[in-house]
Amino acid sequence: MNAVARHLHHDAAPTKPKIGFEGVDVAYPTPEGGRIPVVSEASFAVGKGEFVSIVGPSGCGKSTVLRVLSGLLAHEKGTVRINGRSLEENRERIGFMFQRDTLLPWASVADNIRIGAELANIAHERRDARVAELIGFLRLSGFEKHRPHQLSGGMRQRVALGRLLAFEPHIYLLDEPFGALDAQTKIAMGRELLRVWSEYKRSVIFVTHDIEEAVTLSDRVLVMSPRPGHIVRDIAVDLPRPRDPKQLRKDARFADLVDAIWSELDAGH
Ligand SMILES: Nc1ncnc2c1ncn2[C@@H]1O[C@H](COP(=O)(O)OP(=O)(O)OP(=O)(O)O)[C@@H](O)[C@H]1O
């Protein structure tokens, strides 16, 4: 079995999953009063500190999976567990980030980030220090008092990432967070995210259309079938870390993994 075939046959679920999806179905109501199945028999697990990406054709249900995990949307069948508890009993703090930043337009950069710390009830005396630390870390120094409209798209996404980090989530659900950014900023943001992730080792689910981004960032890439989506492949990315996105692109193993994922998507299942 060659390296790619071994990757493709990797199906091992982590022993004690932080996030567990087992035979989950999700449907949306139609205007006519029917139901349209969007996710069908989806099963996967994410271990503590794992970085897992989900890729799949447009409309296959990737965002829907994140919505279920966030508690915004009920599933119809199957089991969803976070740290062994049902969603109703979940005690983990879950942080979300979307493709389009959802900053408060009237609030400054510092205040937008501070909101994360307030939502998470971070101790008052720690908040200012935390905001200042994040502003430095995300290279936003000098822009503390700027409003979102005075920033570039990449800077706005850095503020959104700052707000997410200030929230100190135990689990990150990221829905194409860098999808609207140019290639260079996207790579820079990915690097920032890996820096945070390697420091805190939180569990991450990262939805993306960008296969190279998924391979660069992840421990595993889950490939979904077309709608109603389920996980058709669980591909381990055993490239050494820390990873330099530019160097990785010259690595034959990286190219093999990207090709293997493309083949899965082309197969259409
Ligand atoms: N609120 C809703 N009501 C009805 N149908 C919905 C709703 N939200 C999403 N859908 C449908 O469910 C399907 C899955 O949507 P979802 O956003 O999860 O897909 P996705 O894989 O994230 O897509 P994309 O890659 O294009 O972002 C789509 O066909 C979409 O039209």
PDB file of C-alpha atoms and ligand atoms in Angstrom:
ATOM      1  CA  MET A   1       0.000   0.000   0.000  1.00  0.00           C
ATOM      2  CA  ASN A   2       1.547   3.325  -0.973  1.00  0.00           C
ATOM      3  CA  ALA A   3       1.469   6.460   1.177  1.00  0.00           C
ATOM      4  CA  VAL A   4      -1.681   7.888  -0.375  1.00  0.00           C
ATOM      5  CA  ALA A   5      -3.546   4.590  -0.168  1.00  0.00           C
ATOM      6  CA  ARG A   6      -2.606   4.384   3.493  1.00  0.00           C
ATOM      7  CA  HIS A   7      -3.967   7.894   4.032  1.00  0.00           C
ATOM      8  CA  LEU A   8      -7.165   6.938   2.296  1.00  0.00           C
ATOM      9  CA  HIS A   9      -7.629   3.934   4.505  1.00  0.00           C
ATOM     10  CA  HIS A  10      -7.184   5.875   7.667  1.00  0.00           C
ATOM     11  CA  ASP A  11     -10.505   5.667   9.423  1.00  0.00           C
ATOM     12  CA  ALA A  12      -9.420   5.521  13.027  1.00  0.00           C
ATOM     13  CA  ALA A  13     -11.581   7.631  15.316  1.00  0.00           C
ATOM     14  CA  PRO A  14      -9.768   9.220  18.231  1.00  0.00           C
ATOM     15  CA  THR A  15     -10.128   7.168  21.404  1.00  0.00           C
ATOM     16  CA  LYS A  16     -11.850   9.818  23.502  1.00  0.00           C
ATOM     17  CA  PRO A  17     -13.500  12.217  21.096  1.00  0.00           C
ATOM     18  CA  LYS A  18     -14.097  15.840  21.971  1.00  0.00           C
ATOM     19  CA  ILE A  19     -16.740  15.950  19.256  1.00  0.00           C
ATOM     20  CA  GLY A  20     -18.734  12.915  18.159  1.00  0.00           C
ATOM     21  CA  PHE A  21     -21.233  12.685  15.292  1.00  0.00           C
ATOM     22  CA  GLU A  22     -22.879   9.293  14.904  1.00  0.00           C
ATOM     23  CA  GLY A  23     -25.388   8.517  12.145  1.00  0.00           C
ATOM     24  CA  VAL A  24     -26.710  12.092  12.064  1.00  0.00           C
ATOM     25  CA  ASP A  25     -29.532  13.211   9.756  1.00  0.00           C
ATOM     26  CA  VAL A  26     -30.517  16.862   9.269  1.00  0.00           C
ATOM     27  CA  ALA A  27     -33.336  18.234   7.111  1.00  0.00           C
ATOM     28  CA  TYR A  28     -34.608  21.735   6.374  1.00  0.00           C
ATOM     29  CA  PRO A  29     -38.289  22.583   5.937  1.00  0.00           C
ATOM     30  CA  THR A  30     -39.394  23.521   2.405  1.00  0.00           C
ATOM     31  CA  PRO A  31     -41.841  26.399   1.706  1.00  0.00           C
ATOM     32  CA  GLU A  32     -44.406  23.753   0.660  1.00  0.00           C
ATOM     33  CA  GLY A  33     -44.323  22.210   4.128  1.00  0.00           C
ATOM     34  CA  GLY A  34     -42.085  19.253   3.227  1.00  0.00           C
ATOM     35  CA  ARG A  35     -38.587  18.445   4.360  1.00  0.00           C
ATOM     36  CA  ILE A  36     -35.404  18.395   2.353  1.00  0.00           C
ATOM     37  CA  PRO A  37     -32.687  16.076   3.684  1.00  0.00           C
ATOM     38  CA  VAL A  38     -29.368  17.870   3.786  1.00  0.00           C
ATOM     39  CA  VAL A  39     -27.169  15.637   5.936  1.00  0.00           C
ATOM     40  CA  SER A  40     -27.688  11.875   5.982  1.00  0.00           C
ATOM     41  CA  GLU A  41     -25.986   9.302   8.198  1.00  0.00           C
ATOM     42  CA  ALA A  42     -23.022  11.563   8.906  1.00  0.00           C
ATOM     43  CA  SER A  43     -20.485  10.080  11.322  1.00  0.00           C
ATOM     44  CA  PHE A  44     -17.114  11.384  12.445  1.00  0.00           C
ATOM     45  CA  ALA A  45     -15.148  12.141  15.577  1.00  0.00           C
ATOM     46  CA  VAL A  46     -12.680  14.867  16.489  1.00  0.00           C
ATOM     47  CA  GLY A  47     -10.197  14.314  19.300  1.00  0.00           C
ATOM     48  CA  LYS A  48      -9.017  16.804  21.907  1.00  0.00           C
ATOM     49  CA  GLY A  49      -6.613  19.215  20.270  1.00  0.00           C
ATOM     50  CA  GLU A  50      -7.193  17.896  16.772  1.00  0.00           C
ATOM     51  CA  PHE A  51      -7.415  20.170  13.731  1.00  0.00           C
ATOM     52  CA  VAL A  52      -9.914  18.658  11.306  1.00  0.00           C
ATOM     53  CA  SER A  53     -11.087  20.165   8.010  1.00  0.00           C
ATOM     54  CA  ILE A  54     -14.288  19.348   6.160  1.00  0.00           C
ATOM     55  CA  VAL A  55     -14.330  19.653   2.369  1.00  0.00           C
ATOM     56  CA  GLY A  56     -17.084  18.733  -0.069  1.00  0.00           C
ATOM     57  CA  PRO A  57     -19.133  19.984  -2.994  1.00  0.00           C
ATOM     58  CA  SER A  58     -21.146  23.168  -2.634  1.00  0.00           C
ATOM     59  CA  GLY A  59     -24.408  22.609  -0.762  1.00  0.00           C
ATOM     60  CA  CYS A  60     -23.420  19.199   0.641  1.00  0.00           C
ATOM     61  CA  GLY A  61     -24.125  20.261   4.220  1.00  0.00           C
ATOM     62  CA  LYS A  62     -20.765  21.391   5.632  1.00  0.00           C
ATOM     63  CA  SER A  63     -22.119  24.558   7.251  1.00  0.00           C
ATOM     64  CA  THR A  64     -25.132  22.583   8.424  1.00  0.00           C
ATOM     65  CA  VAL A  65     -22.836  20.263  10.394  1.00  0.00           C
ATOM     66  CA  LEU A  66     -21.333  23.297  12.136  1.00  0.00           C
ATOM     67  CA  ARG A  67     -24.786  24.743  12.805  1.00  0.00           C
ATOM     68  CA  VAL A  68     -25.842  21.522  14.503  1.00  0.00           C
ATOM     69  CA  LEU A  69     -22.709  21.526  16.658  1.00  0.00           C
ATOM     70  CA  SER A  70     -23.293  25.133  17.659  1.00  0.00           C
ATOM     71  CA  GLY A  71     -26.780  24.223  18.878  1.00  0.00           C
ATOM     72  CA  LEU A  72     -28.444  26.569  16.350  1.00  0.00           C
ATOM     73  CA  LEU A  73     -30.072  23.734  14.433  1.00  0.00           C
ATOM     74  CA  ALA A  74     -31.632  20.482  15.643  1.00  0.00           C
ATOM     75  CA  HIS A  75     -30.720  17.147  14.076  1.00  0.00           C
ATOM     76  CA  GLU A  76     -33.405  14.579  13.355  1.00  0.00           C
ATOM     77  CA  LYS A  77     -31.598  11.311  13.874  1.00  0.00           C
ATOM     78  CA  GLY A  78     -28.342  10.092  15.348  1.00  0.00           C
ATOM     79  CA  THR A  79     -26.172  11.195  18.231  1.00  0.00           C
ATOM     80  CA  VAL A  80     -24.129  14.353  18.665  1.00  0.00           C
ATOM     81  CA  ARG A  81     -21.779  14.517  21.664  1.00  0.00           C
ATOM     82  CA  ILE A  82     -19.399  17.145  22.900  1.00  0.00           C
ATOM     83  CA  ASN A  83     -16.941  15.843  25.445  1.00  0.00           C
ATOM     84  CA  GLY A  84     -19.275  12.902  26.000  1.00  0.00           C
ATOM     85  CA  ARG A  85     -22.324  15.083  26.726  1.00  0.00           C
ATOM     86  CA  SER A  86     -25.383  15.829  24.652  1.00  0.00           C
ATOM     87  CA  LEU A  87     -25.653  19.324  23.155  1.00  0.00           C
ATOM     88  CA  GLU A  88     -28.188  20.307  25.839  1.00  0.00           C
ATOM     89  CA  GLU A  89     -25.712  19.345  28.550  1.00  0.00           C
ATOM     90  CA  ASN A  90     -22.626  20.680  26.816  1.00  0.00           C
ATOM     91  CA  ARG A  91     -20.287  22.657  29.062  1.00  0.00           C
ATOM     92  CA  GLU A  92     -17.592  23.426  26.524  1.00  0.00           C
ATOM     93  CA  ARG A  93     -17.285  26.968  25.210  1.00  0.00           C
ATOM     94  CA  ILE A  94     -17.756  26.867  21.439  1.00  0.00           C
ATOM     95  CA  GLY A  95     -16.404  29.680  19.267  1.00  0.00           C
ATOM     96  CA  PHE A  96     -17.634  30.371  15.735  1.00  0.00           C
ATOM     97  CA  MET A  97     -16.092  32.255  12.827  1.00  0.00           C
ATOM     98  CA  PHE A  98     -17.693  32.789   9.436  1.00  0.00           C
ATOM     99  CA  GLN A  99     -16.502  33.761   5.969  1.00  0.00           C
ATOM    100  CA  ARG A 100     -17.899  37.265   6.319  1.00  0.00           C
ATOM    101  CA  ASP A 101     -16.760  39.054   9.422  1.00  0.00           C
ATOM    102  CA  THR A 102     -19.559  40.076  11.718  1.00  0.00           C
ATOM    103  CA  LEU A 103     -17.877  42.963  13.504  1.00  0.00           C
ATOM    104  CA  LEU A 104     -19.890  45.713  15.126  1.00  0.00           C
ATOM    105  CA  PRO A 105     -19.503  48.638  12.684  1.00  0.00           C
ATOM    106  CA  TRP A 106     -19.794  51.348  15.319  1.00  0.00           C
ATOM    107  CA  ALA A 107     -17.273  49.814  17.726  1.00  0.00           C
ATOM    108  CA  SER A 108     -13.492  50.238  17.624  1.00  0.00           C
ATOM    109  CA  VAL A 109     -11.052  47.416  16.888  1.00  0.00           C
ATOM    110  CA  ALA A 110     -10.253  47.121  20.611  1.00  0.00           C
ATOM    111  CA  ASP A 111     -13.924  47.076  21.600  1.00  0.00           C
ATOM    112  CA  ASN A 112     -14.791  44.506  18.953  1.00  0.00           C
ATOM    113  CA  ILE A 113     -12.111  42.224  20.384  1.00  0.00           C
ATOM    114  CA  ARG A 114     -13.123  43.002  23.975  1.00  0.00           C
ATOM    115  CA  ILE A 115     -16.645  41.718  23.256  1.00  0.00           C
ATOM    116  CA  GLY A 116     -15.195  38.207  22.978  1.00  0.00           C
ATOM    117  CA  ALA A 117     -13.723  38.474  26.469  1.00  0.00           C
ATOM    118  CA  GLU A 118     -17.006  39.886  27.821  1.00  0.00           C
ATOM    119  CA  LEU A 119     -19.098  37.114  26.281  1.00  0.00           C
ATOM    120  CA  ALA A 120     -16.821  34.541  27.828  1.00  0.00           C
ATOM    121  CA  ASN A 121     -16.938  36.293  31.216  1.00  0.00           C
ATOM    122  CA  ILE A 122     -13.166  36.557  31.328  1.00  0.00           C
ATOM    123  CA  ALA A 123     -12.239  38.191  34.645  1.00  0.00           C
ATOM    124  CA  HIS A 124     -12.486  42.011  34.428  1.00  0.00           C
ATOM    125  CA  GLU A 125      -8.900  42.581  35.498  1.00  0.00           C
ATOM    126  CA  ARG A 126      -7.623  40.311  32.697  1.00  0.00           C
ATOM    127  CA  ARG A 127      -9.673  41.820  29.869  1.00  0.00           C
ATOM    128  CA  ASP A 128      -7.567  44.888  29.033  1.00  0.00           C
ATOM    129  CA  ALA A 129      -4.348  42.902  29.109  1.00  0.00           C
ATOM    130  CA  ARG A 130      -5.864  40.189  26.932  1.00  0.00           C
ATOM    131  CA  VAL A 131      -7.148  42.692  24.361  1.00  0.00           C
ATOM    132  CA  ALA A 132      -3.761  44.427  24.231  1.00  0.00           C
ATOM    133  CA  GLU A 133      -1.992  41.096  23.872  1.00  0.00           C
ATOM    134  CA  LEU A 134      -4.239  40.033  20.985  1.00  0.00           C
ATOM    135  CA  ILE A 135      -3.856  43.371  19.210  1.00  0.00           C
ATOM    136  CA  GLY A 136      -0.087  42.889  19.272  1.00  0.00           C
ATOM    137  CA  PHE A 137      -0.284  39.231  18.318  1.00  0.00           C
ATOM    138  CA  LEU A 138      -2.540  39.947  15.330  1.00  0.00           C
ATOM    139  CA  ARG A 139      -0.408  42.891  14.187  1.00  0.00           C
ATOM    140  CA  LEU A 140      -3.175  45.435  14.713  1.00  0.00           C
ATOM    141  CA  SER A 141      -1.109  47.818  16.856  1.00  0.00           C
ATOM    142  CA  GLY A 142      -1.836  51.443  15.986  1.00  0.00           C
ATOM    143  CA  PHE A 143      -5.358  50.566  14.830  1.00  0.00           C
ATOM    144  CA  GLU A 144      -6.959  50.055  18.245  1.00  0.00           C
ATOM    145  CA  LYS A 145      -9.327  52.995  17.820  1.00  0.00           C
ATOM    146  CA  HIS A 146     -10.143  52.424  14.150  1.00  0.00           C
ATOM    147  CA  ARG A 147     -13.616  51.303  13.161  1.00  0.00           C
ATOM    148  CA  PRO A 148     -14.111  48.253  10.905  1.00  0.00           C
ATOM    149  CA  HIS A 149     -14.846  50.343   7.782  1.00  0.00           C
ATOM    150  CA  GLN A 150     -11.416  51.955   8.097  1.00  0.00           C
ATOM    151  CA  LEU A 151      -9.682  48.582   7.780  1.00  0.00           C
ATOM    152  CA  SER A 152      -8.793  46.267   4.907  1.00  0.00           C
ATOM    153  CA  GLY A 153     -10.640  42.933   4.520  1.00  0.00           C
ATOM    154  CA  GLY A 154      -7.655  41.036   5.899  1.00  0.00           C
ATOM    155  CA  MET A 155      -7.432  43.340   8.921  1.00  0.00           C
ATOM    156  CA  ARG A 156     -11.158  42.940   9.599  1.00  0.00           C
ATOM    157  CA  GLN A 157     -10.728  39.173   9.560  1.00  0.00           C
ATOM    158  CA  ARG A 158      -7.811  39.547  11.999  1.00  0.00           C
ATOM    159  CA  VAL A 159     -10.101  41.538  14.315  1.00  0.00           C
ATOM    160  CA  ALA A 160     -12.745  38.804  13.988  1.00  0.00           C
ATOM    161  CA  LEU A 161     -10.070  36.229  14.836  1.00  0.00           C
ATOM    162  CA  GLY A 162      -9.041  38.409  17.794  1.00  0.00           C
ATOM    163  CA  ARG A 163     -12.615  38.472  19.075  1.00  0.00           C
ATOM    164  CA  LEU A 164     -12.796  34.703  18.725  1.00  0.00           C
ATOM    165  CA  LEU A 165      -9.510  34.233  20.595  1.00  0.00           C
ATOM    166  CA  ALA A 166     -10.627  36.648  23.337  1.00  0.00           C
ATOM    167  CA  PHE A 167     -13.631  34.372  23.809  1.00  0.00           C
ATOM    168  CA  GLU A 168     -11.161  31.587  24.685  1.00  0.00           C
ATOM    169  CA  PRO A 169     -13.203  28.757  23.152  1.00  0.00           C
ATOM    170  CA  HIS A 170     -12.566  25.111  23.953  1.00  0.00           C
ATOM    171  CA  ILE A 171     -13.782  24.213  20.472  1.00  0.00           C
ATOM    172  CA  TYR A 172     -13.386  26.258  17.292  1.00  0.00           C
ATOM    173  CA  LEU A 173     -15.962  25.946  14.506  1.00  0.00           C
ATOM    174  CA  LEU A 174     -14.629  27.850  11.516  1.00  0.00           C
ATOM    175  CA  ASP A 175     -16.778  28.190   8.406  1.00  0.00           C
ATOM    176  CA  GLU A 176     -14.567  29.321   5.536  1.00  0.00           C
ATOM    177  CA  PRO A 177     -13.169  32.051   7.754  1.00  0.00           C
ATOM    178  CA  PHE A 178     -10.579  33.149   5.187  1.00  0.00           C
ATOM    179  CA  GLY A 179     -12.602  32.408   2.050  1.00  0.00           C
ATOM    180  CA  ALA A 180     -13.053  36.044   1.040  1.00  0.00           C
ATOM    181  CA  LEU A 181      -9.390  36.943   1.380  1.00  0.00           C
ATOM    182  CA  ASP A 182      -6.690  37.172  -1.282  1.00  0.00           C
ATOM    183  CA  ALA A 183      -4.274  34.225  -1.501  1.00  0.00           C
ATOM    184  CA  GLN A 184      -1.441  35.930   0.366  1.00  0.00           C
ATOM    185  CA  THR A 185      -3.576  37.156   3.275  1.00  0.00           C
ATOM    186  CA  LYS A 186      -5.263  33.787   3.454  1.00  0.00           C
ATOM    187  CA  ILE A 187      -1.905  32.060   3.949  1.00  0.00           C
ATOM    188  CA  ALA A 188      -0.898  34.645   6.546  1.00  0.00           C
ATOM    189  CA  MET A 189      -4.182  34.134   8.442  1.00  0.00           C
ATOM    190  CA  GLY A 190      -3.728  30.359   8.294  1.00  0.00           C
ATOM    191  CA  ARG A 191      -0.291  30.823   9.805  1.00  0.00           C
ATOM    192  CA  GLU A 192      -1.759  32.932  12.657  1.00  0.00           C
ATOM    193  CA  LEU A 193      -4.398  30.307  13.271  1.00  0.00           C
ATOM    194  CA  LEU A 194      -1.793  27.523  13.433  1.00  0.00           C
ATOM    195  CA  ARG A 195       0.269  29.630  15.824  1.00  0.00           C
ATOM    196  CA  VAL A 196      -2.706  29.920  18.207  1.00  0.00           C
ATOM    197  CA  TRP A 197      -3.708  26.320  17.729  1.00  0.00           C
ATOM    198  CA  SER A 198      -0.221  24.979  18.461  1.00  0.00           C
ATOM    199  CA  GLU A 199      -0.115  27.105  21.615  1.00  0.00           C
ATOM    200  CA  TYR A 200      -3.506  26.157  23.061  1.00  0.00           C
ATOM    201  CA  LYS A 201      -4.185  22.810  21.296  1.00  0.00           C
ATOM    202  CA  ARG A 202      -7.937  23.242  21.075  1.00  0.00           C
ATOM    203  CA  SER A 203     -10.154  21.114  18.852  1.00  0.00           C
ATOM    204  CA  VAL A 204     -10.874  22.790  15.526  1.00  0.00           C
ATOM    205  CA  ILE A 205     -13.345  22.012  12.751  1.00  0.00           C
ATOM    206  CA  PHE A 206     -12.482  24.048   9.674  1.00  0.00           C
ATOM    207  CA  VAL A 207     -14.816  24.129   6.668  1.00  0.00           C
ATOM    208  CA  THR A 208     -13.163  25.160   3.416  1.00  0.00           C
ATOM    209  CA  HIS A 209     -13.373  24.881  -0.368  1.00  0.00           C
ATOM    210  CA  ASP A 210      -9.618  25.232  -0.599  1.00  0.00           C
ATOM    211  CA  ILE A 211      -8.049  21.755  -0.614  1.00  0.00           C
ATOM    212  CA  GLU A 212      -4.494  23.075  -0.254  1.00  0.00           C
ATOM    213  CA  GLU A 213      -5.547  25.155   2.744  1.00  0.00           C
ATOM    214  CA  ALA A 214      -7.187  22.074   4.313  1.00  0.00           C
ATOM    215  CA  VAL A 215      -4.044  19.964   3.864  1.00  0.00           C
ATOM    216  CA  THR A 216      -1.764  22.751   5.095  1.00  0.00           C
ATOM    217  CA  LEU A 217      -3.662  23.270   8.324  1.00  0.00           C
ATOM    218  CA  SER A 218      -5.157  19.920   9.300  1.00  0.00           C
ATOM    219  CA  ASP A 219      -4.401  16.694  11.090  1.00  0.00           C
ATOM    220  CA  ARG A 220      -7.234  15.095   9.138  1.00  0.00           C
ATOM    221  CA  VAL A 221      -9.413  16.072   6.190  1.00  0.00           C
ATOM    222  CA  LEU A 222     -12.989  14.763   6.060  1.00  0.00           C
ATOM    223  CA  VAL A 223     -14.479  14.572   2.574  1.00  0.00           C
ATOM    224  CA  MET A 224     -18.260  14.861   2.291  1.00  0.00           C
ATOM    225  CA  SER A 225     -20.480  13.429  -0.442  1.00  0.00           C
ATOM    226  CA  PRO A 226     -22.903  15.634  -2.396  1.00  0.00           C
ATOM    227  CA  ARG A 227     -26.188  16.463  -0.620  1.00  0.00           C
ATOM    228  CA  PRO A 228     -27.519  14.804   1.460  1.00  0.00           C
ATOM    229  CA  GLY A 229     -23.985  14.783   2.755  1.00  0.00           C
ATOM    230  CA  HIS A 230     -22.136  12.226   4.799  1.00  0.00           C
ATOM    231  CA  ILE A 231     -18.433  11.651   5.387  1.00  0.00           C
ATOM    232  CA  VAL A 232     -17.044   9.473   2.607  1.00  0.00           C
ATOM    233  CA  ARG A 233     -13.362   9.720   3.523  1.00  0.00           C
ATOM    234  CA  ASP A 234     -11.278  10.517   6.558  1.00  0.00           C
ATOM    235  CA  ILE A 235      -7.786  11.308   5.337  1.00  0.00           C
ATOM    236  CA  ALA A 236      -4.879  11.675   7.760  1.00  0.00           C
ATOM    237  CA  VAL A 237      -2.387  14.428   6.989  1.00  0.00           C
ATOM    238  CA  ASP A 238       0.768  13.167   8.625  1.00  0.00           C
ATOM    239  CA  LEU A 239       3.023  15.959   7.409  1.00  0.00           C
ATOM    240  CA  PRO A 240       5.418  17.198  10.098  1.00  0.00           C
ATOM    241  CA  ARG A 241       4.654  20.381  12.027  1.00  0.00           C
ATOM    242  CA  PRO A 242       5.339  23.240  12.234  1.00  0.00           C
ATOM    243  CA  ARG A 243       4.348  23.604   8.596  1.00  0.00           C
ATOM    244  CA  ASP A 244       5.447  26.401   6.346  1.00  0.00           C
ATOM    245  CA  PRO A 245       2.757  26.851   3.661  1.00  0.00           C
ATOM    246  CA  LYS A 246       5.291  27.911   1.023  1.00  0.00           C
ATOM    247  CA  GLN A 247       7.686  25.017   1.677  1.00  0.00           C
ATOM    248  CA  LEU A 248       4.817  22.515   1.823  1.00  0.00           C
ATOM    249  CA  ARG A 249       3.859  23.299  -1.736  1.00  0.00           C
ATOM    250  CA  LYS A 250       7.207  21.900  -2.878  1.00  0.00           C
ATOM    251  CA  ASP A 251       6.699  18.646  -0.929  1.00  0.00           C
ATOM    252  CA  ALA A 252       5.641  15.628  -3.009  1.00  0.00           C
ATOM    253  CA  ARG A 253       3.616  14.208  -0.091  1.00  0.00           C
ATOM    254  CA  PHE A 254       1.612  17.440   0.040  1.00  0.00           C
ATOM    255  CA  ALA A 255       0.854  17.189  -3.689  1.00  0.00           C
ATOM    256  CA  ASP A 256      -0.148  13.516  -3.281  1.00  0.00           C
ATOM    257  CA  LEU A 257      -2.594  14.375  -0.519  1.00  0.00           C
ATOM    258  CA  VAL A 258      -4.124  17.255  -2.482  1.00  0.00           C
ATOM    259  CA  ASP A 259      -4.503  14.950  -5.515  1.00  0.00           C
ATOM    260  CA  ALA A 260      -6.059  12.212  -3.399  1.00  0.00           C
ATOM    261  CA  ILE A 261      -8.665  14.605  -1.995  1.00  0.00           C
ATOM    262  CA  TRP A 262      -9.447  15.978  -5.455  1.00  0.00           C
ATOM    263  CA  SER A 263      -9.947  12.409  -6.704  1.00  0.00           C
ATOM    264  CA  GLU A 264     -12.402  11.764  -3.893  1.00  0.00           C
ATOM    265  CA  LEU A 265     -14.333  14.913  -4.757  1.00  0.00           C
ATOM    266  CA  ASP A 266     -14.292  14.073  -8.476  1.00  0.00           C
ATOM    267  CA  ALA A 267     -15.568  10.560  -7.712  1.00  0.00           C
ATOM    268  CA  GLY A 268     -18.757  12.273  -6.568  1.00  0.00           C
ATOM    269  CA  HIS A 269     -19.883   9.295  -4.429  1.00  0.00           C
TER     270      HIS A 269
HETATM  271  N1  LIG B   1     -32.121  27.747   6.388  1.00  0.00           N
HETATM  272  C1  LIG B   1     -32.226  26.886   5.361  1.00  0.00           C
HETATM  273  N2  LIG B   1     -33.438  26.502   4.895  1.00  0.00           N
HETATM  274  C2  LIG B   1     -33.553  25.640   3.872  1.00  0.00           C
HETATM  275  N3  LIG B   1     -32.501  25.089   3.225  1.00  0.00           N
HETATM  276  C3  LIG B   1     -31.273  25.440   3.637  1.00  0.00           C
HETATM  277  C4  LIG B   1     -31.064  26.350   4.713  1.00  0.00           C
HETATM  278  N4  LIG B   1     -29.736  26.505   4.892  1.00  0.00           N
HETATM  279  C5  LIG B   1     -29.139  25.722   3.963  1.00  0.00           C
HETATM  280  N5  LIG B   1     -30.054  25.085   3.219  1.00  0.00           N
HETATM  281  C6  LIG B   1     -29.772  24.127   2.134  1.00  0.00           C
HETATM  282  O1  LIG B   1     -29.083  23.025   2.691  1.00  0.00           O
HETATM  283  C7  LIG B   1     -28.043  22.585   1.813  1.00  0.00           C
HETATM  284  C8  LIG B   1     -26.734  22.547   2.569  1.00  0.00           C
HETATM  285  O2  LIG B   1     -26.375  23.857   2.922  1.00  0.00           O
HETATM  286  P1  LIG B   1     -24.987  24.158   3.651  1.00  0.00           P
HETATM  287  O3  LIG B   1     -24.877  25.628   3.811  1.00  0.00           O
HETATM  288  O4  LIG B   1     -24.852  23.317   4.857  1.00  0.00           O
HETATM  289  O5  LIG B   1     -23.970  23.604   2.543  1.00  0.00           O
HETATM  290  P2  LIG B   1     -22.398  23.818   2.403  1.00  0.00           P
HETATM  291  O6  LIG B   1     -21.819  22.469   2.107  1.00  0.00           O
HETATM  292  O7  LIG B   1     -21.835  24.545   3.569  1.00  0.00           O
HETATM  293  O8  LIG B   1     -22.367  24.693   1.087  1.00  0.00           O
HETATM  294  P3  LIG B   1     -21.291  25.736   0.510  1.00  0.00           P
HETATM  295  O9  LIG B   1     -20.041  24.940   0.300  1.00  0.00           O
HETATM  296  O10 LIG B   1     -21.885  26.175  -0.786  1.00  0.00           O
HETATM  297  O11 LIG B   1     -21.133  26.822   1.514  1.00  0.00           O
HETATM  298  C9  LIG B   1     -28.054  23.524   0.629  1.00  0.00           C
HETATM  299  O12 LIG B   1     -28.699  22.865  -0.419  1.00  0.00           O
HETATM  300  C10 LIG B   1     -28.856  24.722   1.081  1.00  0.00           C
HETATM  301  O13 LIG B   1     -29.605  25.250   0.027  1.00  0.00           O
END
